[in-house]
Amino acid sequence: MAERLVGKQAPDFTMETVSGDGKEFGKVSLSDYRGKWLVFFFYPLDFTFVCPTEITALSEAADQFTALDTEILGVSIDSVHSHKAWINASKDVGGLGQLKFPLASDITKKVASDYGVLIEEEGIALRGLFIIDPEGELKYQVVNHNDVGRSVEETLRVLQALQSGGLCPMNWKPGDKNL
């Protein structure tokens, strides 16, 4: 039986990362994001087809997330070396180019398992996206089939709704009244 994550403390993690410019390796833990909102998303594999559309769209919108005191962290089961190669590869050969956030390596697949997005028989993650509040509570999750990309606009809308502090009806948008 699947365990509910929304409304609970987000599962802790520590992973190796590569910076968005593809130049530096590091480590990141959930505790590094205390005091900020976090959009934490999983994608299946580097050098695939749908993933770069999502990752580059999130990077292009990074300033909008920053304005909302929100960090972004992407993760797959690939190594940091694969992430680095993907960032540094030109877009005409399927590369990402520079990003405005790091990519983390869940090479052990533990974090994908803890967040309930691991496809065990394939050894990759589903497209899971989580919004974690500044106190570490998981406030939102959406998990897509790997054939379908996610929406940056919807992620921003939900983040703003969560930050509004009130009850938000269907199709709520920033500027709308809360219930």
Coordinates of C-alpha atoms in Angstrom, one line a residue:
M1 CA 0.0 0.0 0.0
A2 CA 1.3 3.4 -0.9
E3 CA 2.2 5.8 1.9
R4 CA 0.7 9.3 1.9
L5 CA 3.4 12.0 1.7
V6 CA 1.4 15.2 1.5
G7 CA 0.9 16.9 4.8
K8 CA 3.9 15.0 6.4
Q9 CA 7.5 16.0 6.7
A10 CA 9.3 15.4 3.4
P11 CA 11.6 12.4 3.4
D12 CA 15.1 13.5 4.2
F13 CA 17.9 13.1 1.6
T14 CA 21.5 13.8 0.9
M15 CA 22.7 13.5 -2.7
E16 CA 25.7 14.5 -4.9
T17 CA 25.0 17.3 -7.3
V18 CA 26.4 19.1 -10.3
S19 CA 25.9 22.9 -10.5
G20 CA 23.6 24.3 -13.2
D21 CA 26.6 25.6 -15.1
G22 CA 28.1 22.0 -15.2
K23 CA 31.3 23.1 -13.5
E24 CA 31.1 22.1 -9.8
F25 CA 30.2 19.0 -7.9
G26 CA 28.7 19.2 -4.5
K27 CA 26.3 17.7 -2.1
V28 CA 22.8 18.7 -1.1
S29 CA 20.5 17.7 1.7
L30 CA 16.8 18.6 2.4
S31 CA 18.0 20.6 5.4
D32 CA 19.9 23.0 3.1
Y33 CA 16.4 24.3 2.0
R34 CA 15.1 25.1 5.5
G35 CA 13.5 28.5 5.5
K36 CA 12.7 28.4 1.7
W37 CA 10.2 26.7 -0.5
L38 CA 11.5 23.9 -2.6
V39 CA 10.3 22.6 -6.0
F40 CA 11.8 19.1 -6.0
F41 CA 11.3 17.1 -9.2
F42 CA 12.3 13.7 -10.5
Y43 CA 12.8 12.8 -14.1
P44 CA 13.6 9.4 -15.6
L45 CA 17.0 9.7 -17.3
D46 CA 19.5 12.1 -18.8
F47 CA 19.8 12.3 -22.6
T48 CA 16.1 11.5 -23.2
F49 CA 13.4 13.3 -25.1
V50 CA 10.7 14.8 -22.8
C51 CA 13.1 15.6 -19.9
P52 CA 15.0 18.4 -21.5
T53 CA 11.7 20.2 -22.3
E54 CA 10.8 20.2 -18.7
I55 CA 14.2 21.0 -17.2
T56 CA 14.9 23.9 -19.6
A57 CA 11.4 25.3 -19.1
L58 CA 11.9 25.2 -15.3
S59 CA 15.3 26.9 -15.7
E60 CA 13.8 29.6 -17.9
A61 CA 11.2 30.3 -15.2
A62 CA 13.8 30.1 -12.3
D63 CA 13.6 33.9 -11.7
Q64 CA 9.8 33.6 -11.1
F65 CA 10.4 30.9 -8.5
T66 CA 13.3 32.9 -6.9
A67 CA 10.9 35.9 -6.6
L68 CA 8.6 33.5 -4.6
D69 CA 11.5 32.6 -2.2
T70 CA 11.6 29.1 -3.9
E71 CA 14.6 26.9 -4.9
I72 CA 14.5 24.2 -7.6
L73 CA 16.3 20.9 -7.5
G74 CA 16.1 18.2 -10.2
V75 CA 17.1 14.6 -9.7
S76 CA 17.4 11.4 -11.6
I77 CA 19.1 8.0 -11.0
D78 CA 22.0 9.0 -13.3
S79 CA 25.4 9.9 -12.0
V80 CA 26.6 13.5 -11.5
H81 CA 29.1 12.8 -14.3
S82 CA 26.2 12.0 -16.7
H83 CA 24.4 15.2 -15.5
K84 CA 27.6 17.2 -16.1
A85 CA 28.0 15.8 -19.6
W86 CA 24.3 16.5 -20.4
I87 CA 24.6 20.1 -19.2
N88 CA 27.8 20.7 -21.2
A89 CA 26.5 19.0 -24.4
S90 CA 25.1 21.4 -27.0
K91 CA 21.4 21.5 -27.5
D92 CA 21.7 20.4 -31.1
V93 CA 22.9 17.0 -29.9
G94 CA 20.3 16.7 -27.1
G95 CA 22.2 18.6 -24.4
L96 CA 20.6 20.9 -21.8
G97 CA 22.9 23.9 -21.8
Q98 CA 23.4 25.9 -18.6
L99 CA 20.7 25.7 -15.9
K100 CA 19.8 28.0 -13.1
F101 CA 19.6 25.1 -10.6
P102 CA 21.6 22.0 -9.7
L103 CA 20.9 18.4 -10.8
A104 CA 21.2 15.7 -8.1
S105 CA 22.2 12.1 -8.5
D106 CA 20.0 9.4 -6.9
I107 CA 22.2 6.6 -8.1
T108 CA 21.2 4.3 -5.2
K109 CA 17.5 5.0 -6.1
K110 CA 16.8 5.4 -2.4
V111 CA 15.3 8.9 -2.7
A112 CA 13.1 8.0 -5.6
S113 CA 11.9 5.0 -3.5
D114 CA 11.3 7.2 -0.4
Y115 CA 9.2 9.7 -2.5
G116 CA 7.2 6.8 -4.1
V117 CA 8.2 7.4 -7.7
L118 CA 10.6 4.6 -8.3
I119 CA 9.6 2.1 -11.1
E120 CA 11.5 -0.8 -9.5
E121 CA 11.3 -3.1 -12.5
E122 CA 12.9 -0.5 -14.7
G123 CA 15.2 1.1 -12.2
I124 CA 14.1 4.7 -13.1
A125 CA 11.8 7.3 -11.6
L126 CA 8.5 8.5 -12.8
R127 CA 8.0 12.3 -13.4
G128 CA 7.3 13.3 -9.8
L129 CA 7.2 16.9 -8.7
F130 CA 6.9 17.9 -5.0
I131 CA 6.5 21.3 -3.3
I132 CA 8.1 21.4 0.1
D133 CA 7.4 24.3 2.4
P134 CA 10.1 26.2 4.5
E135 CA 9.5 24.0 7.5
G136 CA 10.1 20.8 5.5
E137 CA 6.4 19.8 5.1
L138 CA 5.5 18.2 1.8
K139 CA 2.6 20.3 0.6
Y140 CA 2.0 19.1 -3.0
Q141 CA 2.9 16.2 -5.2
V142 CA 2.0 15.3 -8.8
V143 CA 3.3 12.2 -10.5
N144 CA 3.0 11.8 -14.3
H145 CA 3.6 8.9 -16.6
N146 CA 7.0 9.3 -18.2
D147 CA 5.4 10.0 -21.6
V148 CA 3.9 13.3 -20.4
G149 CA 5.7 16.4 -19.3
R150 CA 4.6 18.7 -16.5
S151 CA 3.5 22.3 -16.5
V152 CA 5.7 25.1 -15.2
E153 CA 2.6 27.4 -15.1
E154 CA 0.6 25.0 -13.0
T155 CA 3.6 24.5 -10.7
L156 CA 3.8 28.3 -10.2
R157 CA 0.1 28.6 -9.7
V158 CA 0.0 25.9 -7.0
L159 CA 3.1 27.3 -5.3
Q160 CA 1.4 30.7 -5.2
A161 CA -1.8 29.2 -3.9
L162 CA 0.0 27.4 -1.1
Q163 CA 1.8 30.6 -0.2
S164 CA -1.4 32.6 -0.1
G165 CA -2.2 31.0 3.2
G166 CA -5.9 30.5 2.5
L167 CA -8.3 28.2 0.9
C168 CA -8.1 28.4 -2.8
P169 CA -11.0 27.2 -5.0
M170 CA -10.6 25.4 -8.3
N171 CA -8.8 27.4 -11.0
W172 CA -7.6 29.9 -8.3
K173 CA -5.0 32.4 -9.7
P174 CA -2.8 34.9 -8.0
G175 CA -5.0 38.0 -7.3
D176 CA -8.1 35.9 -6.8
K177 CA -9.8 35.9 -3.4
N178 CA -9.4 33.0 -1.1
L179 CA -12.5 31.3 0.3

